[in-house]
Amino acid sequence: MTADEFWLYGYGSLIWKPPPHFDKRVPGWVEGYVRRFWQVRRPSSHFTSLSLTGNTCCSQDHRGTPEAPGRVVTLIERSFWAQLADHHDSAPEKVWGVAYRIIPDKVAEVKDYLDIREINGYTIHYTPFRPADGSPSIRTLVYIGTPDNDQFVGPQDPQKLAEHILASKGPSGLNKDYLLSLEQSLNELSPESGDAHISDLACRLRALEQDAHSAPAAPPTSSPSNMKFNNETSTREVEEIEKV
């Protein structure tokens, strides 16, 4: 790595939805943080779209609405997290993700794109990234929703959080797709790259879906037209009986 290289670390949707104009993708991890689904994500009123290389790119993770915002992941400093009452009371030392090296003459363009994509509650930080192949650590830029931003929700009951994610959807799709894509992407990075917090939420969500599919269907209700037809039929039957 040279001093003028620009690297970006992704620990959420950037793992499977990479930024534009990268020429290298490296799996690995950062330390000193904990990944949690504790950040609200709603459509922003500050922008509509950004044009990049002829394509219109909207923010990728609007998985809810202003009235019912979805949830996405953020990183919490481990020292701060240790003071909280988290239902998931353990977390891996390594927060796995992916580092992307951006083509030098595209860095400014990509930074503008990222500022729009990650605008809601996230701020810029820098952290050492350790490549999985054992090569030297890389200084990476990372977007983090810190506890002092107004979209940080903090510890939540995992079952209620899974229910909320299952019920949420927005301009970018279903909130559950974000969760399930993150679980799959993490598991594909390395045999040890899974995250128990993510896996538990995904397991709860799948159980909720299974319960919903196995629930008995509600009996059909009669429509007004059917009721009218039935009433008319009954009236004719009574008239015919009276005639007899």
PDB file of C-alpha atoms in Angstrom, residues 15-234:
ATOM      1  CA  ILE A  15     -19.935  -6.049   1.167  1.00  0.00           C
ATOM      2  CA  TRP A  16     -22.423  -7.123  -1.525  1.00  0.00           C
ATOM      3  CA  LYS A  17     -23.142  -3.729  -3.090  1.00  0.00           C
ATOM      4  CA  PRO A  18     -19.667  -2.356  -3.765  1.00  0.00           C
ATOM      5  CA  PRO A  19     -18.865   1.258  -4.537  1.00  0.00           C
ATOM      6  CA  PRO A  20     -18.070   2.287  -8.106  1.00  0.00           C
ATOM      7  CA  HIS A  21     -14.538   2.575  -9.496  1.00  0.00           C
ATOM      8  CA  PHE A  22     -12.647   0.114  -7.309  1.00  0.00           C
ATOM      9  CA  ASP A  23      -9.786  -1.980  -8.676  1.00  0.00           C
ATOM     10  CA  LYS A  24      -9.180  -4.274  -5.713  1.00  0.00           C
ATOM     11  CA  ARG A  25     -11.431  -6.018  -3.172  1.00  0.00           C
ATOM     12  CA  VAL A  26      -9.853  -7.518  -0.041  1.00  0.00           C
ATOM     13  CA  PRO A  27     -11.679  -9.561   2.649  1.00  0.00           C
ATOM     14  CA  GLY A  28     -10.541  -9.007   6.219  1.00  0.00           C
ATOM     15  CA  TRP A  29     -11.499  -7.400   9.496  1.00  0.00           C
ATOM     16  CA  VAL A  30     -11.150  -4.498  11.901  1.00  0.00           C
ATOM     17  CA  GLU A  31     -10.805  -4.716  15.668  1.00  0.00           C
ATOM     18  CA  GLY A  32     -12.049  -2.602  18.557  1.00  0.00           C
ATOM     19  CA  TYR A  33     -15.653  -2.456  17.320  1.00  0.00           C
ATOM     20  CA  VAL A  34     -18.914  -4.389  17.562  1.00  0.00           C
ATOM     21  CA  ARG A  35     -21.415  -4.626  14.676  1.00  0.00           C
ATOM     22  CA  ARG A  36     -25.068  -4.154  15.650  1.00  0.00           C
ATOM     23  CA  PHE A  37     -28.425  -3.588  13.904  1.00  0.00           C
ATOM     24  CA  TRP A  38     -28.933  -0.419  15.904  1.00  0.00           C
ATOM     25  CA  GLN A  39     -29.164   2.264  13.227  1.00  0.00           C
ATOM     26  CA  VAL A  40     -32.415   3.615  11.792  1.00  0.00           C
ATOM     27  CA  ARG A  41     -32.535   3.905   8.011  1.00  0.00           C
ATOM     28  CA  ARG A  42     -35.153   6.024   6.268  1.00  0.00           C
ATOM     29  CA  PRO A  43     -35.341   7.905   2.963  1.00  0.00           C
ATOM     30  CA  SER A  44     -33.570  11.232   3.178  1.00  0.00           C
ATOM     31  CA  SER A  45     -35.178  14.499   2.152  1.00  0.00           C
ATOM     32  CA  HIS A  46     -31.764  15.975   1.322  1.00  0.00           C
ATOM     33  CA  PHE A  47     -31.406  14.359  -2.085  1.00  0.00           C
ATOM     34  CA  THR A  48     -33.076  12.290  -4.741  1.00  0.00           C
ATOM     35  CA  SER A  49     -30.296  10.770  -6.822  1.00  0.00           C
ATOM     36  CA  LEU A  50     -26.692  11.014  -7.940  1.00  0.00           C
ATOM     37  CA  SER A  51     -25.455  10.351 -11.447  1.00  0.00           C
ATOM     38  CA  LEU A  52     -22.322   8.230 -11.697  1.00  0.00           C
ATOM     39  CA  THR A  53     -20.836   7.116 -15.023  1.00  0.00           C
ATOM     40  CA  GLY A  54     -24.149   7.639 -16.767  1.00  0.00           C
ATOM     41  CA  ASN A  55     -26.184   5.690 -14.200  1.00  0.00           C
ATOM     42  CA  THR A  56     -28.634   7.093 -11.703  1.00  0.00           C
ATOM     43  CA  CYS A  57     -27.748   5.804  -8.248  1.00  0.00           C
ATOM     44  CA  CYS A  58     -30.009   6.398  -5.306  1.00  0.00           C
ATOM     45  CA  SER A  59     -29.093   5.585  -1.722  1.00  0.00           C
ATOM     46  CA  GLN A  60     -28.943   1.823  -1.517  1.00  0.00           C
ATOM     47  CA  ASP A  61     -30.354   1.087   1.916  1.00  0.00           C
ATOM     48  CA  HIS A  62     -33.675   2.862   2.314  1.00  0.00           C
ATOM     49  CA  ARG A  63     -35.380  -0.153   3.831  1.00  0.00           C
ATOM     50  CA  GLY A  64     -38.169   1.750   5.534  1.00  0.00           C
ATOM     51  CA  THR A  65     -40.268   4.891   5.422  1.00  0.00           C
ATOM     52  CA  PRO A  66     -40.154   8.107   7.480  1.00  0.00           C
ATOM     53  CA  GLU A  67     -43.133   6.804   9.453  1.00  0.00           C
ATOM     54  CA  ALA A  68     -41.722   3.288   9.894  1.00  0.00           C
ATOM     55  CA  PRO A  69     -37.944   3.398   9.368  1.00  0.00           C
ATOM     56  CA  GLY A  70     -36.018   0.200   8.774  1.00  0.00           C
ATOM     57  CA  ARG A  71     -32.867  -0.957  10.557  1.00  0.00           C
ATOM     58  CA  VAL A  72     -29.306  -1.310   9.297  1.00  0.00           C
ATOM     59  CA  VAL A  73     -25.976  -2.051  10.932  1.00  0.00           C
ATOM     60  CA  THR A  74     -23.454   0.315  12.437  1.00  0.00           C
ATOM     61  CA  LEU A  75     -20.223  -0.122  14.375  1.00  0.00           C
ATOM     62  CA  ILE A  76     -19.957   0.643  18.091  1.00  0.00           C
ATOM     63  CA  GLU A  77     -16.661   1.056  19.887  1.00  0.00           C
ATOM     64  CA  ARG A  78     -16.184  -2.087  21.952  1.00  0.00           C
ATOM     65  CA  SER A  79     -15.350  -0.122  25.101  1.00  0.00           C
ATOM     66  CA  PHE A  80     -18.676   1.745  24.849  1.00  0.00           C
ATOM     67  CA  TRP A  81     -20.644  -1.377  23.922  1.00  0.00           C
ATOM     68  CA  ALA A  82     -19.283  -3.176  27.012  1.00  0.00           C
ATOM     69  CA  GLN A  83     -21.141  -0.662  29.199  1.00  0.00           C
ATOM     70  CA  LEU A  84     -24.524  -1.381  27.580  1.00  0.00           C
ATOM     71  CA  ALA A  85     -27.126  -3.999  28.483  1.00  0.00           C
ATOM     72  CA  ASP A  86     -27.119  -5.887  25.192  1.00  0.00           C
ATOM     73  CA  HIS A  87     -29.296  -9.010  24.826  1.00  0.00           C
ATOM     74  CA  HIS A  88     -26.488 -10.391  22.667  1.00  0.00           C
ATOM     75  CA  ASP A  89     -23.848 -10.159  25.372  1.00  0.00           C
ATOM     76  CA  SER A  90     -20.917 -11.430  23.310  1.00  0.00           C
ATOM     77  CA  ALA A  91     -19.344 -10.291  20.052  1.00  0.00           C
ATOM     78  CA  PRO A  92     -16.409 -11.476  17.947  1.00  0.00           C
ATOM     79  CA  GLU A  93     -13.116  -9.643  18.334  1.00  0.00           C
ATOM     80  CA  LYS A  94     -12.869  -9.391  14.564  1.00  0.00           C
ATOM     81  CA  VAL A  95     -15.510  -7.451  12.641  1.00  0.00           C
ATOM     82  CA  TRP A  96     -15.274  -8.987   9.196  1.00  0.00           C
ATOM     83  CA  GLY A  97     -15.930  -7.046   6.042  1.00  0.00           C
ATOM     84  CA  VAL A  98     -14.291  -5.946   2.814  1.00  0.00           C
ATOM     85  CA  ALA A  99     -11.798  -3.221   1.878  1.00  0.00           C
ATOM     86  CA  TYR A 100     -11.990  -1.624  -1.568  1.00  0.00           C
ATOM     87  CA  ARG A 101      -9.152   0.261  -3.251  1.00  0.00           C
ATOM     88  CA  ILE A 102     -10.522   3.125  -5.318  1.00  0.00           C
ATOM     89  CA  ILE A 103      -8.944   4.127  -8.636  1.00  0.00           C
ATOM     90  CA  PRO A 104      -6.901   7.302  -7.894  1.00  0.00           C
ATOM     91  CA  ASP A 105      -8.533   9.642 -10.417  1.00  0.00           C
ATOM     92  CA  LYS A 106     -12.001   8.572  -9.211  1.00  0.00           C
ATOM     93  CA  VAL A 107     -11.511   9.142  -5.466  1.00  0.00           C
ATOM     94  CA  ALA A 108     -13.284  12.530  -5.343  1.00  0.00           C
ATOM     95  CA  GLU A 109     -16.230  11.166  -7.337  1.00  0.00           C
ATOM     96  CA  VAL A 110     -16.551   8.110  -5.112  1.00  0.00           C
ATOM     97  CA  LYS A 111     -16.356  10.233  -1.954  1.00  0.00           C
ATOM     98  CA  ASP A 112     -19.259  12.329  -3.233  1.00  0.00           C
ATOM     99  CA  TYR A 113     -21.210   9.146  -3.961  1.00  0.00           C
ATOM    100  CA  LEU A 114     -20.508   7.747  -0.505  1.00  0.00           C
ATOM    101  CA  ASP A 115     -21.438  10.989   1.236  1.00  0.00           C
ATOM    102  CA  ILE A 116     -24.879  10.692  -0.348  1.00  0.00           C
ATOM    103  CA  ARG A 117     -25.224   6.950   0.116  1.00  0.00           C
ATOM    104  CA  GLU A 118     -24.257   7.103   3.799  1.00  0.00           C
ATOM    105  CA  ILE A 119     -25.632  10.551   4.663  1.00  0.00           C
ATOM    106  CA  ASN A 120     -28.271   9.497   7.184  1.00  0.00           C
ATOM    107  CA  GLY A 121     -26.596   9.488  10.571  1.00  0.00           C
ATOM    108  CA  TYR A 122     -23.200   8.212   9.464  1.00  0.00           C
ATOM    109  CA  THR A 123     -19.905  10.083   9.889  1.00  0.00           C
ATOM    110  CA  ILE A 124     -16.424   9.482   8.499  1.00  0.00           C
ATOM    111  CA  HIS A 125     -13.779   7.655  10.532  1.00  0.00           C
ATOM    112  CA  TYR A 126     -10.477   5.932   9.785  1.00  0.00           C
ATOM    113  CA  THR A 127      -9.426   2.556  11.120  1.00  0.00           C
ATOM    114  CA  PRO A 128      -6.737  -0.057  10.439  1.00  0.00           C
ATOM    115  CA  PHE A 129      -7.993  -2.967   8.339  1.00  0.00           C
ATOM    116  CA  ARG A 130      -6.306  -6.364   8.518  1.00  0.00           C
ATOM    117  CA  PRO A 131      -6.444  -8.362   5.260  1.00  0.00           C
ATOM    118  CA  ALA A 132      -7.341 -12.027   5.635  1.00  0.00           C
ATOM    119  CA  ASP A 133      -4.335 -13.072   3.535  1.00  0.00           C
ATOM    120  CA  GLY A 134      -1.921 -11.796   6.189  1.00  0.00           C
ATOM    121  CA  SER A 135      -0.617  -8.833   4.212  1.00  0.00           C
ATOM    122  CA  PRO A 136       0.156  -5.552   6.035  1.00  0.00           C
ATOM    123  CA  SER A 137      -2.735  -3.606   7.557  1.00  0.00           C
ATOM    124  CA  ILE A 138      -4.435  -0.898   5.508  1.00  0.00           C
ATOM    125  CA  ARG A 139      -5.688   2.509   6.635  1.00  0.00           C
ATOM    126  CA  THR A 140      -9.335   2.564   5.577  1.00  0.00           C
ATOM    127  CA  LEU A 141     -12.127   5.100   5.601  1.00  0.00           C
ATOM    128  CA  VAL A 142     -15.307   3.822   7.241  1.00  0.00           C
ATOM    129  CA  TYR A 143     -18.769   5.312   7.767  1.00  0.00           C
ATOM    130  CA  ILE A 144     -20.114   4.792  11.297  1.00  0.00           C
ATOM    131  CA  GLY A 145     -23.411   5.742  12.905  1.00  0.00           C
ATOM    132  CA  THR A 146     -22.115   6.797  16.322  1.00  0.00           C
ATOM    133  CA  PRO A 147     -24.305   6.697  19.470  1.00  0.00           C
ATOM    134  CA  ASP A 148     -24.666  10.500  19.486  1.00  0.00           C
ATOM    135  CA  ASN A 149     -26.480  10.633  16.129  1.00  0.00           C
ATOM    136  CA  ASP A 150     -30.283  10.912  16.267  1.00  0.00           C
ATOM    137  CA  GLN A 151     -30.802   7.711  14.246  1.00  0.00           C
ATOM    138  CA  PHE A 152     -28.924   5.472  16.660  1.00  0.00           C
ATOM    139  CA  VAL A 153     -31.486   3.390  18.561  1.00  0.00           C
ATOM    140  CA  GLY A 154     -29.233   1.396  20.887  1.00  0.00           C
ATOM    141  CA  PRO A 155     -29.884  -2.053  22.384  1.00  0.00           C
ATOM    142  CA  GLN A 156     -33.129  -3.750  21.379  1.00  0.00           C
ATOM    143  CA  ASP A 157     -34.860  -7.006  22.173  1.00  0.00           C
ATOM    144  CA  PRO A 158     -33.741  -9.406  19.378  1.00  0.00           C
ATOM    145  CA  GLN A 159     -37.204 -10.862  18.835  1.00  0.00           C
ATOM    146  CA  LYS A 160     -38.850  -7.456  18.529  1.00  0.00           C
ATOM    147  CA  LEU A 161     -36.017  -6.304  16.280  1.00  0.00           C
ATOM    148  CA  ALA A 162     -36.501  -9.315  13.987  1.00  0.00           C
ATOM    149  CA  GLU A 163     -40.235  -8.602  13.846  1.00  0.00           C
ATOM    150  CA  HIS A 164     -39.544  -4.963  12.960  1.00  0.00           C
ATOM    151  CA  ILE A 165     -37.100  -5.917  10.201  1.00  0.00           C
ATOM    152  CA  LEU A 166     -39.568  -8.420   8.754  1.00  0.00           C
ATOM    153  CA  ALA A 167     -42.333  -5.802   8.643  1.00  0.00           C
ATOM    154  CA  SER A 168     -40.229  -2.947   7.203  1.00  0.00           C
ATOM    155  CA  LYS A 169     -39.853  -2.013   3.561  1.00  0.00           C
ATOM    156  CA  GLY A 170     -38.961   1.095   1.628  1.00  0.00           C
ATOM    157  CA  PRO A 171     -37.801   2.489  -1.729  1.00  0.00           C
ATOM    158  CA  SER A 172     -34.795   0.144  -1.823  1.00  0.00           C
ATOM    159  CA  GLY A 173     -36.779  -2.945  -0.961  1.00  0.00           C
ATOM    160  CA  LEU A 174     -37.512  -5.172   1.996  1.00  0.00           C
ATOM    161  CA  ASN A 175     -35.570  -4.661   5.199  1.00  0.00           C
ATOM    162  CA  LYS A 176     -35.346  -8.439   5.579  1.00  0.00           C
ATOM    163  CA  ASP A 177     -33.378  -8.663   2.313  1.00  0.00           C
ATOM    164  CA  TYR A 178     -30.702  -6.429   3.826  1.00  0.00           C
ATOM    165  CA  LEU A 179     -30.399  -8.714   6.862  1.00  0.00           C
ATOM    166  CA  LEU A 180     -30.363 -11.973   4.889  1.00  0.00           C
ATOM    167  CA  SER A 181     -27.923 -10.597   2.296  1.00  0.00           C
ATOM    168  CA  LEU A 182     -25.588  -9.468   5.064  1.00  0.00           C
ATOM    169  CA  GLU A 183     -25.697 -12.882   6.734  1.00  0.00           C
ATOM    170  CA  GLN A 184     -24.944 -14.667   3.451  1.00  0.00           C
ATOM    171  CA  SER A 185     -22.190 -12.231   2.443  1.00  0.00           C
ATOM    172  CA  LEU A 186     -20.423 -12.558   5.777  1.00  0.00           C
ATOM    173  CA  ASN A 187     -20.556 -16.347   5.703  1.00  0.00           C
ATOM    174  CA  GLU A 188     -19.015 -16.318   2.234  1.00  0.00           C
ATOM    175  CA  LEU A 189     -15.951 -14.285   3.243  1.00  0.00           C
ATOM    176  CA  SER A 190     -14.330 -16.922   5.441  1.00  0.00           C
ATOM    177  CA  PRO A 191     -15.171 -19.971   7.574  1.00  0.00           C
ATOM    178  CA  GLU A 192     -14.738 -17.735  10.626  1.00  0.00           C
ATOM    179  CA  SER A 193     -16.361 -14.546   9.360  1.00  0.00           C
ATOM    180  CA  GLY A 194     -19.888 -15.129  10.654  1.00  0.00           C
ATOM    181  CA  ASP A 195     -21.454 -12.757  13.171  1.00  0.00           C
ATOM    182  CA  ALA A 196     -23.655 -14.277  15.907  1.00  0.00           C
ATOM    183  CA  HIS A 197     -25.747 -11.104  16.222  1.00  0.00           C
ATOM    184  CA  ILE A 198     -26.563 -11.179  12.511  1.00  0.00           C
ATOM    185  CA  SER A 199     -27.115 -14.938  12.392  1.00  0.00           C
ATOM    186  CA  ASP A 200     -29.460 -14.909  15.387  1.00  0.00           C
ATOM    187  CA  LEU A 201     -31.605 -12.133  13.905  1.00  0.00           C
ATOM    188  CA  ALA A 202     -31.735 -13.959  10.568  1.00  0.00           C
ATOM    189  CA  CYS A 203     -32.741 -17.201  12.298  1.00  0.00           C
ATOM    190  CA  ARG A 204     -35.514 -15.427  14.211  1.00  0.00           C
ATOM    191  CA  LEU A 205     -36.747 -13.766  11.026  1.00  0.00           C
ATOM    192  CA  ARG A 206     -36.926 -17.064   9.142  1.00  0.00           C
ATOM    193  CA  ALA A 207     -38.847 -18.618  12.053  1.00  0.00           C
ATOM    194  CA  LEU A 208     -41.330 -15.744  11.937  1.00  0.00           C
ATOM    195  CA  GLU A 209     -41.808 -16.259   8.210  1.00  0.00           C
ATOM    196  CA  GLN A 210     -42.328 -19.984   8.688  1.00  0.00           C
ATOM    197  CA  ASP A 211     -44.895 -19.372  11.420  1.00  0.00           C
ATOM    198  CA  ALA A 212     -46.730 -16.926   9.168  1.00  0.00           C
ATOM    199  CA  HIS A 213     -46.811 -19.413   6.288  1.00  0.00           C
ATOM    200  CA  SER A 214     -48.009 -22.280   8.473  1.00  0.00           C
ATOM    201  CA  ALA A 215     -50.797 -20.277  10.135  1.00  0.00           C
ATOM    202  CA  PRO A 216     -54.308 -21.418   9.054  1.00  0.00           C
ATOM    203  CA  ALA A 217     -55.893 -19.254   6.405  1.00  0.00           C
ATOM    204  CA  ALA A 218     -58.822 -17.108   7.448  1.00  0.00           C
ATOM    205  CA  PRO A 219     -62.208 -18.364   6.208  1.00  0.00           C
ATOM    206  CA  PRO A 220     -63.506 -16.518   3.142  1.00  0.00           C
ATOM    207  CA  THR A 221     -66.043 -13.824   3.835  1.00  0.00           C
ATOM    208  CA  SER A 222     -69.155 -13.306   1.766  1.00  0.00           C
ATOM    209  CA  SER A 223     -69.054 -10.318  -0.527  1.00  0.00           C
ATOM    210  CA  PRO A 224     -72.018  -7.912  -0.678  1.00  0.00           C
ATOM    211  CA  SER A 225     -72.894  -9.218  -4.162  1.00  0.00           C
ATOM    212  CA  ASN A 226     -72.984 -12.814  -2.919  1.00  0.00           C
ATOM    213  CA  MET A 227     -75.109 -11.788   0.043  1.00  0.00           C
ATOM    214  CA  LYS A 228     -77.551 -10.063  -2.290  1.00  0.00           C
ATOM    215  CA  PHE A 229     -77.710 -13.127  -4.518  1.00  0.00           C
ATOM    216  CA  ASN A 230     -78.290 -15.401  -1.528  1.00  0.00           C
ATOM    217  CA  ASN A 231     -81.043 -13.137  -0.212  1.00  0.00           C
ATOM    218  CA  GLU A 232     -82.781 -13.046  -3.597  1.00  0.00           C
ATOM    219  CA  THR A 233     -82.554 -16.841  -3.887  1.00  0.00           C
ATOM    220  CA  SER A 234     -84.034 -17.338  -0.424  1.00  0.00           C
TER     221      SER A 234
END
